[in-house]
Amino acid sequence: MSLLSIVVPCYNEDESVGIFLEEIRKTLKDYNFEVIYVNDGSSDDTLKHIKELASENSNVKYISFSRNFGKESAIYAGLTYASGDFVGLMDADLQHPPKLLPEMMESILNEGYDVVAARRVSRKGEPKIKSFFSQLFYKVFNKISDIDLVQGATDYRIMTRQVVDAVLELPEYNRFSKGLFQWVGFDTKWIEYENIERVAGESTWSFWSLIKYSIEGLVAFTTLPLSVSTFLGTIFSIIAFVYMLFVIIRYLIYSEAVPGYPTIMCSLLLLGGIQLLSIGVLGKYLEKTYFEAKDRPIFIVKESNMDEE
Ligand code: UDP
Ligand code: MG
């Protein structure tokens, strides 16, 4: 029977890991599966609980990082270690309803899909402002990048070995998994579900961290902002040049000197602003290149009960 590996990134989830395993065991009793907990440098008892679960269940595996590397790194580590013919990805807080798993497996096994992914259709229990910015992000992202993200797409998915290997072929340091999953392609089936609140603990994503994450995603998948700043820079330089000619000619004809001070101030500020903006955009891309060039590992494992594939 083919093996399903379920990768679960965990950051301070000591209350959730046990409940999670119980739910998975119930829903997947007819399947051959393993759960791979990736402890992302939790500061609570998550690792202790995971180890207990692993000692009681032979199909519970774990990887524990040397510090908090972030969910994206945890996903990558999990995918690297997973040996299943199919690999699933789920949050530990049960916000990704396990009851969808059998349906997802059926679609992969019998309908010939390479990926079955879940899409949140409601955002109840979430602040309005968060939903608003999230929707705005998807719109902007899809307009200006080469790939199309699906509204409400989550990381909750099951992939075939072939897709997992394709994702692992992208060892970039700045990881935006939603984009990477879309980038590798393959036939994807979307299953819809209603938003669920977490069973325990609190979300570690603050509003600010989501904004930062959105910018990371955009920069990772499009260089359009670079062209925008070049475009704006060019337009305004031309306008400034024409205006300069106008000022010189007017001076030659009327020889008035002091009037026009406000216009000069305005254009100075405007141009200065655009220059700073462009430098900022350039800097953002330079930063990405800088980190990729360092070629640092995406995660560091401190201990584990599995061998890397
Ligand atoms: N997570 C992680 N590393 C982090 C932050 C989060 O591995 O630095 C895990 C977390 O334990 C959970 C999943 O990523 O299993 C989703 O996190 P969370 O529930 O905080 O995000 P939300 O559901 O609010 O998007
Ligand atoms: Mg959550």
PDB file of N, CA and C in Angstrom, residues 32-108:
ATOM      1  N   ASN A  32      -2.167   3.938   4.784  1.00  0.00           N
ATOM      2  CA  ASN A  32      -0.821   3.783   5.316  1.00  0.00           C
ATOM      3  C   ASN A  32      -0.191   5.170   5.357  1.00  0.00           C
ATOM      4  N   PHE A  33      -0.029   5.713   6.556  1.00  0.00           N
ATOM      5  CA  PHE A  33       0.475   7.090   6.617  1.00  0.00           C
ATOM      6  C   PHE A  33       1.534   7.270   7.702  1.00  0.00           C
ATOM      7  N   GLU A  34       2.301   8.335   7.571  1.00  0.00           N
ATOM      8  CA  GLU A  34       3.217   8.752   8.640  1.00  0.00           C
ATOM      9  C   GLU A  34       3.023  10.246   8.852  1.00  0.00           C
ATOM     10  N   VAL A  35       3.220  10.698  10.088  1.00  0.00           N
ATOM     11  CA  VAL A  35       3.121  12.128  10.374  1.00  0.00           C
ATOM     12  C   VAL A  35       4.538  12.625  10.656  1.00  0.00           C
ATOM     13  N   ILE A  36       4.961  13.653   9.941  1.00  0.00           N
ATOM     14  CA  ILE A  36       6.294  14.223  10.184  1.00  0.00           C
ATOM     15  C   ILE A  36       6.129  15.600  10.811  1.00  0.00           C
ATOM     16  N   TYR A  37       6.360  15.674  12.126  1.00  0.00           N
ATOM     17  CA  TYR A  37       6.290  16.963  12.806  1.00  0.00           C
ATOM     18  C   TYR A  37       7.622  17.685  12.606  1.00  0.00           C
ATOM     19  N   VAL A  38       7.540  18.941  12.172  1.00  0.00           N
ATOM     20  CA  VAL A  38       8.757  19.731  12.071  1.00  0.00           C
ATOM     21  C   VAL A  38       8.709  20.778  13.178  1.00  0.00           C
ATOM     22  N   ASN A  39       9.486  20.578  14.219  1.00  0.00           N
ATOM     23  CA  ASN A  39       9.495  21.532  15.330  1.00  0.00           C
ATOM     24  C   ASN A  39      10.393  22.711  14.959  1.00  0.00           C
ATOM     25  N   ASP A  40       9.731  23.845  14.726  1.00  0.00           N
ATOM     26  CA  ASP A  40      10.437  25.017  14.210  1.00  0.00           C
ATOM     27  C   ASP A  40      10.935  25.891  15.365  1.00  0.00           C
ATOM     28  N   GLY A  41      11.813  25.337  16.178  1.00  0.00           N
ATOM     29  CA  GLY A  41      12.397  26.102  17.282  1.00  0.00           C
ATOM     30  C   GLY A  41      11.386  26.599  18.302  1.00  0.00           C
ATOM     31  N   SER A  42      10.409  25.762  18.658  1.00  0.00           N
ATOM     32  CA  SER A  42       9.397  26.174  19.633  1.00  0.00           C
ATOM     33  C   SER A  42      10.039  26.452  20.980  1.00  0.00           C
ATOM     34  N   SER A  43       9.466  27.413  21.721  1.00  0.00           N
ATOM     35  CA  SER A  43      10.016  27.711  23.040  1.00  0.00           C
ATOM     36  C   SER A  43       9.183  27.056  24.141  1.00  0.00           C
ATOM     37  N   ASP A  44       8.093  26.382  23.785  1.00  0.00           N
ATOM     38  CA  ASP A  44       7.291  25.679  24.793  1.00  0.00           C
ATOM     39  C   ASP A  44       7.618  24.176  24.753  1.00  0.00           C
ATOM     40  N   ASP A  45       6.694  23.339  25.212  1.00  0.00           N
ATOM     41  CA  ASP A  45       6.974  21.908  25.309  1.00  0.00           C
ATOM     42  C   ASP A  45       6.623  21.117  24.046  1.00  0.00           C
ATOM     43  N   THR A  46       6.525  21.790  22.913  1.00  0.00           N
ATOM     44  CA  THR A  46       6.144  21.103  21.680  1.00  0.00           C
ATOM     45  C   THR A  46       7.027  19.886  21.403  1.00  0.00           C
ATOM     46  N   LEU A  47       8.348  20.078  21.488  1.00  0.00           N
ATOM     47  CA  LEU A  47       9.256  18.975  21.153  1.00  0.00           C
ATOM     48  C   LEU A  47       9.057  17.790  22.104  1.00  0.00           C
ATOM     49  N   LYS A  48       8.891  18.110  23.390  1.00  0.00           N
ATOM     50  CA  LYS A  48       8.689  17.054  24.377  1.00  0.00           C
ATOM     51  C   LYS A  48       7.438  16.232  24.027  1.00  0.00           C
ATOM     52  N   HIS A  49       6.359  16.937  23.696  1.00  0.00           N
ATOM     53  CA  HIS A  49       5.116  16.247  23.346  1.00  0.00           C
ATOM     54  C   HIS A  49       5.274  15.426  22.078  1.00  0.00           C
ATOM     55  N   ILE A  50       5.978  15.990  21.101  1.00  0.00           N
ATOM     56  CA  ILE A  50       6.176  15.267  19.840  1.00  0.00           C
ATOM     57  C   ILE A  50       6.971  13.986  20.100  1.00  0.00           C
ATOM     58  N   LYS A  51       7.998  14.100  20.941  1.00  0.00           N
ATOM     59  CA  LYS A  51       8.825  12.915  21.239  1.00  0.00           C
ATOM     60  C   LYS A  51       8.000  11.830  21.921  1.00  0.00           C
ATOM     61  N   GLU A  52       7.108  12.263  22.832  1.00  0.00           N
ATOM     62  CA  GLU A  52       6.223  11.290  23.490  1.00  0.00           C
ATOM     63  C   GLU A  52       5.368  10.573  22.457  1.00  0.00           C
ATOM     64  N   LEU A  53       4.783  11.379  21.549  1.00  0.00           N
ATOM     65  CA  LEU A  53       3.931  10.786  20.514  1.00  0.00           C
ATOM     66  C   LEU A  53       4.735   9.817  19.654  1.00  0.00           C
ATOM     67  N   ALA A  54       5.992  10.202  19.358  1.00  0.00           N
ATOM     68  CA  ALA A  54       6.834   9.372  18.493  1.00  0.00           C
ATOM     69  C   ALA A  54       7.209   8.060  19.178  1.00  0.00           C
ATOM     70  N   SER A  55       7.382   8.113  20.507  1.00  0.00           N
ATOM     71  CA  SER A  55       7.766   6.870  21.180  1.00  0.00           C
ATOM     72  C   SER A  55       6.588   5.906  21.274  1.00  0.00           C
ATOM     73  N   GLU A  56       5.355   6.461  21.241  1.00  0.00           N
ATOM     74  CA  GLU A  56       4.170   5.591  21.320  1.00  0.00           C
ATOM     75  C   GLU A  56       3.694   5.119  19.953  1.00  0.00           C
ATOM     76  N   ASN A  57       4.025   5.883  18.894  1.00  0.00           N
ATOM     77  CA  ASN A  57       3.527   5.544  17.558  1.00  0.00           C
ATOM     78  C   ASN A  57       4.693   5.453  16.577  1.00  0.00           C
ATOM     79  N   SER A  58       4.824   4.297  15.942  1.00  0.00           N
ATOM     80  CA  SER A  58       5.967   4.120  15.037  1.00  0.00           C
ATOM     81  C   SER A  58       5.825   4.981  13.778  1.00  0.00           C
ATOM     82  N   ASN A  59       4.600   5.400  13.474  1.00  0.00           N
ATOM     83  CA  ASN A  59       4.455   6.223  12.261  1.00  0.00           C
ATOM     84  C   ASN A  59       4.485   7.729  12.557  1.00  0.00           C
ATOM     85  N   VAL A  60       4.990   8.101  13.731  1.00  0.00           N
ATOM     86  CA  VAL A  60       5.201   9.522  14.015  1.00  0.00           C
ATOM     87  C   VAL A  60       6.690   9.818  13.945  1.00  0.00           C
ATOM     88  N   LYS A  61       7.059  10.731  13.052  1.00  0.00           N
ATOM     89  CA  LYS A  61       8.463  11.102  12.886  1.00  0.00           C
ATOM     90  C   LYS A  61       8.607  12.570  13.263  1.00  0.00           C
ATOM     91  N   TYR A  62       9.797  12.993  13.560  1.00  0.00           N
ATOM     92  CA  TYR A  62       9.971  14.418  13.827  1.00  0.00           C
ATOM     93  C   TYR A  62      11.333  14.921  13.372  1.00  0.00           C
ATOM     94  N   ILE A  63      11.369  16.199  13.104  1.00  0.00           N
ATOM     95  CA  ILE A  63      12.601  16.900  12.805  1.00  0.00           C
ATOM     96  C   ILE A  63      12.556  18.118  13.714  1.00  0.00           C
ATOM     97  N   SER A  64      13.656  18.423  14.378  1.00  0.00           N
ATOM     98  CA  SER A  64      13.634  19.583  15.252  1.00  0.00           C
ATOM     99  C   SER A  64      14.752  20.544  14.865  1.00  0.00           C
ATOM    100  N   PHE A  65      14.383  21.790  14.615  1.00  0.00           N
ATOM    101  CA  PHE A  65      15.358  22.798  14.185  1.00  0.00           C
ATOM    102  C   PHE A  65      16.170  23.329  15.356  1.00  0.00           C
ATOM    103  N   SER A  66      17.297  23.930  15.019  1.00  0.00           N
ATOM    104  CA  SER A  66      18.161  24.496  16.048  1.00  0.00           C
ATOM    105  C   SER A  66      17.635  25.832  16.564  1.00  0.00           C
ATOM    106  N   ARG A  67      16.724  26.445  15.778  1.00  0.00           N
ATOM    107  CA  ARG A  67      16.065  27.686  16.198  1.00  0.00           C
ATOM    108  C   ARG A  67      14.833  27.870  15.332  1.00  0.00           C
ATOM    109  N   ASN A  68      14.106  28.972  15.491  1.00  0.00           N
ATOM    110  CA  ASN A  68      12.943  29.242  14.659  1.00  0.00           C
ATOM    111  C   ASN A  68      13.381  29.745  13.288  1.00  0.00           C
ATOM    112  N   PHE A  69      13.074  28.954  12.252  1.00  0.00           N
ATOM    113  CA  PHE A  69      13.457  29.348  10.896  1.00  0.00           C
ATOM    114  C   PHE A  69      12.257  29.836  10.086  1.00  0.00           C
ATOM    115  N   GLY A  70      11.064  29.720  10.634  1.00  0.00           N
ATOM    116  CA  GLY A  70       9.857  30.143   9.910  1.00  0.00           C
ATOM    117  C   GLY A  70       9.156  28.982   9.232  1.00  0.00           C
ATOM    118  N   LYS A  71       7.861  29.155   8.991  1.00  0.00           N
ATOM    119  CA  LYS A  71       7.041  28.081   8.429  1.00  0.00           C
ATOM    120  C   LYS A  71       7.539  27.607   7.068  1.00  0.00           C
ATOM    121  N   GLU A  72       7.992  28.549   6.247  1.00  0.00           N
ATOM    122  CA  GLU A  72       8.456  28.178   4.913  1.00  0.00           C
ATOM    123  C   GLU A  72       9.626  27.198   4.983  1.00  0.00           C
ATOM    124  N   SER A  73      10.545  27.452   5.907  1.00  0.00           N
ATOM    125  CA  SER A  73      11.687  26.554   6.070  1.00  0.00           C
ATOM    126  C   SER A  73      11.229  25.198   6.591  1.00  0.00           C
ATOM    127  N   ALA A  74      10.244  25.234   7.496  1.00  0.00           N
ATOM    128  CA  ALA A  74       9.730  23.987   8.056  1.00  0.00           C
ATOM    129  C   ALA A  74       9.085  23.134   6.958  1.00  0.00           C
ATOM    130  N   ILE A  75       8.358  23.786   6.060  1.00  0.00           N
ATOM    131  CA  ILE A  75       7.738  23.061   4.948  1.00  0.00           C
ATOM    132  C   ILE A  75       8.822  22.404   4.094  1.00  0.00           C
ATOM    133  N   TYR A  76       9.841  23.182   3.784  1.00  0.00           N
ATOM    134  CA  TYR A  76      10.917  22.660   2.932  1.00  0.00           C
ATOM    135  C   TYR A  76      11.615  21.464   3.588  1.00  0.00           C
ATOM    136  N   ALA A  77      11.880  21.597   4.885  1.00  0.00           N
ATOM    137  CA  ALA A  77      12.538  20.504   5.610  1.00  0.00           C
ATOM    138  C   ALA A  77      11.666  19.253   5.579  1.00  0.00           C
ATOM    139  N   GLY A  78      10.372  19.435   5.842  1.00  0.00           N
ATOM    140  CA  GLY A  78       9.446  18.312   5.857  1.00  0.00           C
ATOM    141  C   GLY A  78       9.414  17.611   4.515  1.00  0.00           C
ATOM    142  N   LEU A  79       9.350  18.386   3.450  1.00  0.00           N
ATOM    143  CA  LEU A  79       9.301  17.803   2.113  1.00  0.00           C
ATOM    144  C   LEU A  79      10.609  17.066   1.813  1.00  0.00           C
ATOM    145  N   THR A  80      11.731  17.611   2.303  1.00  0.00           N
ATOM    146  CA  THR A  80      13.027  16.964   2.064  1.00  0.00           C
ATOM    147  C   THR A  80      13.089  15.593   2.738  1.00  0.00           C
ATOM    148  N   TYR A  81      12.564  15.522   3.957  1.00  0.00           N
ATOM    149  CA  TYR A  81      12.651  14.278   4.724  1.00  0.00           C
ATOM    150  C   TYR A  81      11.555  13.266   4.371  1.00  0.00           C
ATOM    151  N   ALA A  82      10.440  13.747   3.838  1.00  0.00           N
ATOM    152  CA  ALA A  82       9.315  12.854   3.581  1.00  0.00           C
ATOM    153  C   ALA A  82       9.670  11.812   2.527  1.00  0.00           C
ATOM    154  N   SER A  83       9.306  10.551   2.807  1.00  0.00           N
ATOM    155  CA  SER A  83       9.657   9.503   1.846  1.00  0.00           C
ATOM    156  C   SER A  83       8.418   8.937   1.163  1.00  0.00           C
ATOM    157  N   GLY A  84       7.223   9.450   1.521  1.00  0.00           N
ATOM    158  CA  GLY A  84       5.982   8.878   1.002  1.00  0.00           C
ATOM    159  C   GLY A  84       5.825   8.980  -0.503  1.00  0.00           C
ATOM    160  N   ASP A  85       4.952   8.115  -1.043  1.00  0.00           N
ATOM    161  CA  ASP A  85       4.608   8.207  -2.463  1.00  0.00           C
ATOM    162  C   ASP A  85       3.747   9.451  -2.676  1.00  0.00           C
ATOM    163  N   PHE A  86       3.058   9.838  -1.591  1.00  0.00           N
ATOM    164  CA  PHE A  86       2.266  11.066  -1.596  1.00  0.00           C
ATOM    165  C   PHE A  86       2.660  11.853  -0.359  1.00  0.00           C
ATOM    166  N   VAL A  87       2.680  13.159  -0.503  1.00  0.00           N
ATOM    167  CA  VAL A  87       3.048  13.968   0.658  1.00  0.00           C
ATOM    168  C   VAL A  87       1.974  15.023   0.898  1.00  0.00           C
ATOM    169  N   GLY A  88       1.497  15.091   2.145  1.00  0.00           N
ATOM    170  CA  GLY A  88       0.493  16.086   2.519  1.00  0.00           C
ATOM    171  C   GLY A  88       1.140  17.169   3.359  1.00  0.00           C
ATOM    172  N   LEU A  89       0.492  18.315   3.394  1.00  0.00           N
ATOM    173  CA  LEU A  89       1.005  19.446   4.149  1.00  0.00           C
ATOM    174  C   LEU A  89      -0.145  19.996   4.974  1.00  0.00           C
ATOM    175  N   MET A  90       0.020  20.078   6.295  1.00  0.00           N
ATOM    176  CA  MET A  90      -1.077  20.552   7.146  1.00  0.00           C
ATOM    177  C   MET A  90      -0.564  21.388   8.305  1.00  0.00           C
ATOM    178  N   ASP A  91      -1.391  22.339   8.763  1.00  0.00           N
ATOM    179  CA  ASP A  91      -1.072  23.095   9.975  1.00  0.00           C
ATOM    180  C   ASP A  91      -1.395  22.234  11.196  1.00  0.00           C
ATOM    181  N   ALA A  92      -0.680  22.474  12.268  1.00  0.00           N
ATOM    182  CA  ALA A  92      -0.886  21.678  13.482  1.00  0.00           C
ATOM    183  C   ALA A  92      -2.147  22.072  14.232  1.00  0.00           C
ATOM    184  N   ASP A  93      -2.667  23.288  13.972  1.00  0.00           N
ATOM    185  CA  ASP A  93      -3.752  23.819  14.789  1.00  0.00           C
ATOM    186  C   ASP A  93      -5.148  23.356  14.368  1.00  0.00           C
ATOM    187  N   LEU A  94      -5.207  22.373  13.457  1.00  0.00           N
ATOM    188  CA  LEU A  94      -6.464  21.816  12.942  1.00  0.00           C
ATOM    189  C   LEU A  94      -7.302  22.842  12.171  1.00  0.00           C
ATOM    190  N   GLN A  95      -6.666  23.920  11.725  1.00  0.00           N
ATOM    191  CA  GLN A  95      -7.399  24.863  10.868  1.00  0.00           C
ATOM    192  C   GLN A  95      -7.529  24.279   9.464  1.00  0.00           C
ATOM    193  N   HIS A  96      -6.746  23.245   9.195  1.00  0.00           N
ATOM    194  CA  HIS A  96      -6.875  22.512   7.931  1.00  0.00           C
ATOM    195  C   HIS A  96      -7.639  21.236   8.251  1.00  0.00           C
ATOM    196  N   PRO A  97      -8.953  21.210   7.984  1.00  0.00           N
ATOM    197  CA  PRO A  97      -9.797  20.115   8.462  1.00  0.00           C
ATOM    198  C   PRO A  97      -9.361  18.739   7.935  1.00  0.00           C
ATOM    199  N   PRO A  98      -8.999  17.817   8.855  1.00  0.00           N
ATOM    200  CA  PRO A  98      -8.551  16.490   8.440  1.00  0.00           C
ATOM    201  C   PRO A  98      -9.635  15.718   7.692  1.00  0.00           C
ATOM    202  N   LYS A  99     -10.906  16.075   7.924  1.00  0.00           N
ATOM    203  CA  LYS A  99     -11.971  15.301   7.278  1.00  0.00           C
ATOM    204  C   LYS A  99     -11.917  15.382   5.753  1.00  0.00           C
ATOM    205  N   LEU A 100     -11.158  16.352   5.212  1.00  0.00           N
ATOM    206  CA  LEU A 100     -11.031  16.442   3.755  1.00  0.00           C
ATOM    207  C   LEU A 100     -10.042  15.421   3.197  1.00  0.00           C
ATOM    208  N   LEU A 101      -9.199  14.864   4.094  1.00  0.00           N
ATOM    209  CA  LEU A 101      -8.106  14.009   3.614  1.00  0.00           C
ATOM    210  C   LEU A 101      -8.542  12.825   2.750  1.00  0.00           C
ATOM    211  N   PRO A 102      -9.553  12.042   3.195  1.00  0.00           N
ATOM    212  CA  PRO A 102      -9.946  10.898   2.364  1.00  0.00           C
ATOM    213  C   PRO A 102     -10.381  11.322   0.964  1.00  0.00           C
ATOM    214  N   GLU A 103     -11.148  12.420   0.904  1.00  0.00           N
ATOM    215  CA  GLU A 103     -11.603  12.920  -0.398  1.00  0.00           C
ATOM    216  C   GLU A 103     -10.401  13.336  -1.256  1.00  0.00           C
ATOM    217  N   MET A 104      -9.424  13.978  -0.621  1.00  0.00           N
ATOM    218  CA  MET A 104      -8.238  14.408  -1.348  1.00  0.00           C
ATOM    219  C   MET A 104      -7.468  13.214  -1.878  1.00  0.00           C
ATOM    220  N   MET A 105      -7.320  12.195  -1.034  1.00  0.00           N
ATOM    221  CA  MET A 105      -6.602  10.988  -1.459  1.00  0.00           C
ATOM    222  C   MET A 105      -7.318  10.303  -2.619  1.00  0.00           C
ATOM    223  N   GLU A 106      -8.654  10.255  -2.540  1.00  0.00           N
ATOM    224  CA  GLU A 106      -9.419   9.623  -3.626  1.00  0.00           C
ATOM    225  C   GLU A 106      -9.140  10.312  -4.949  1.00  0.00           C
ATOM    226  N   SER A 107      -9.130  11.672  -4.910  1.00  0.00           N
ATOM    227  CA  SER A 107      -8.919  12.426  -6.143  1.00  0.00           C
ATOM    228  C   SER A 107      -7.539  12.155  -6.730  1.00  0.00           C
ATOM    229  N   ILE A 108      -6.559  11.976  -5.865  1.00  0.00           N
ATOM    230  CA  ILE A 108      -5.209  11.706  -6.351  1.00  0.00           C
ATOM    231  C   ILE A 108      -5.112  10.279  -6.881  1.00  0.00           C
TER     232      ILE A 108
END
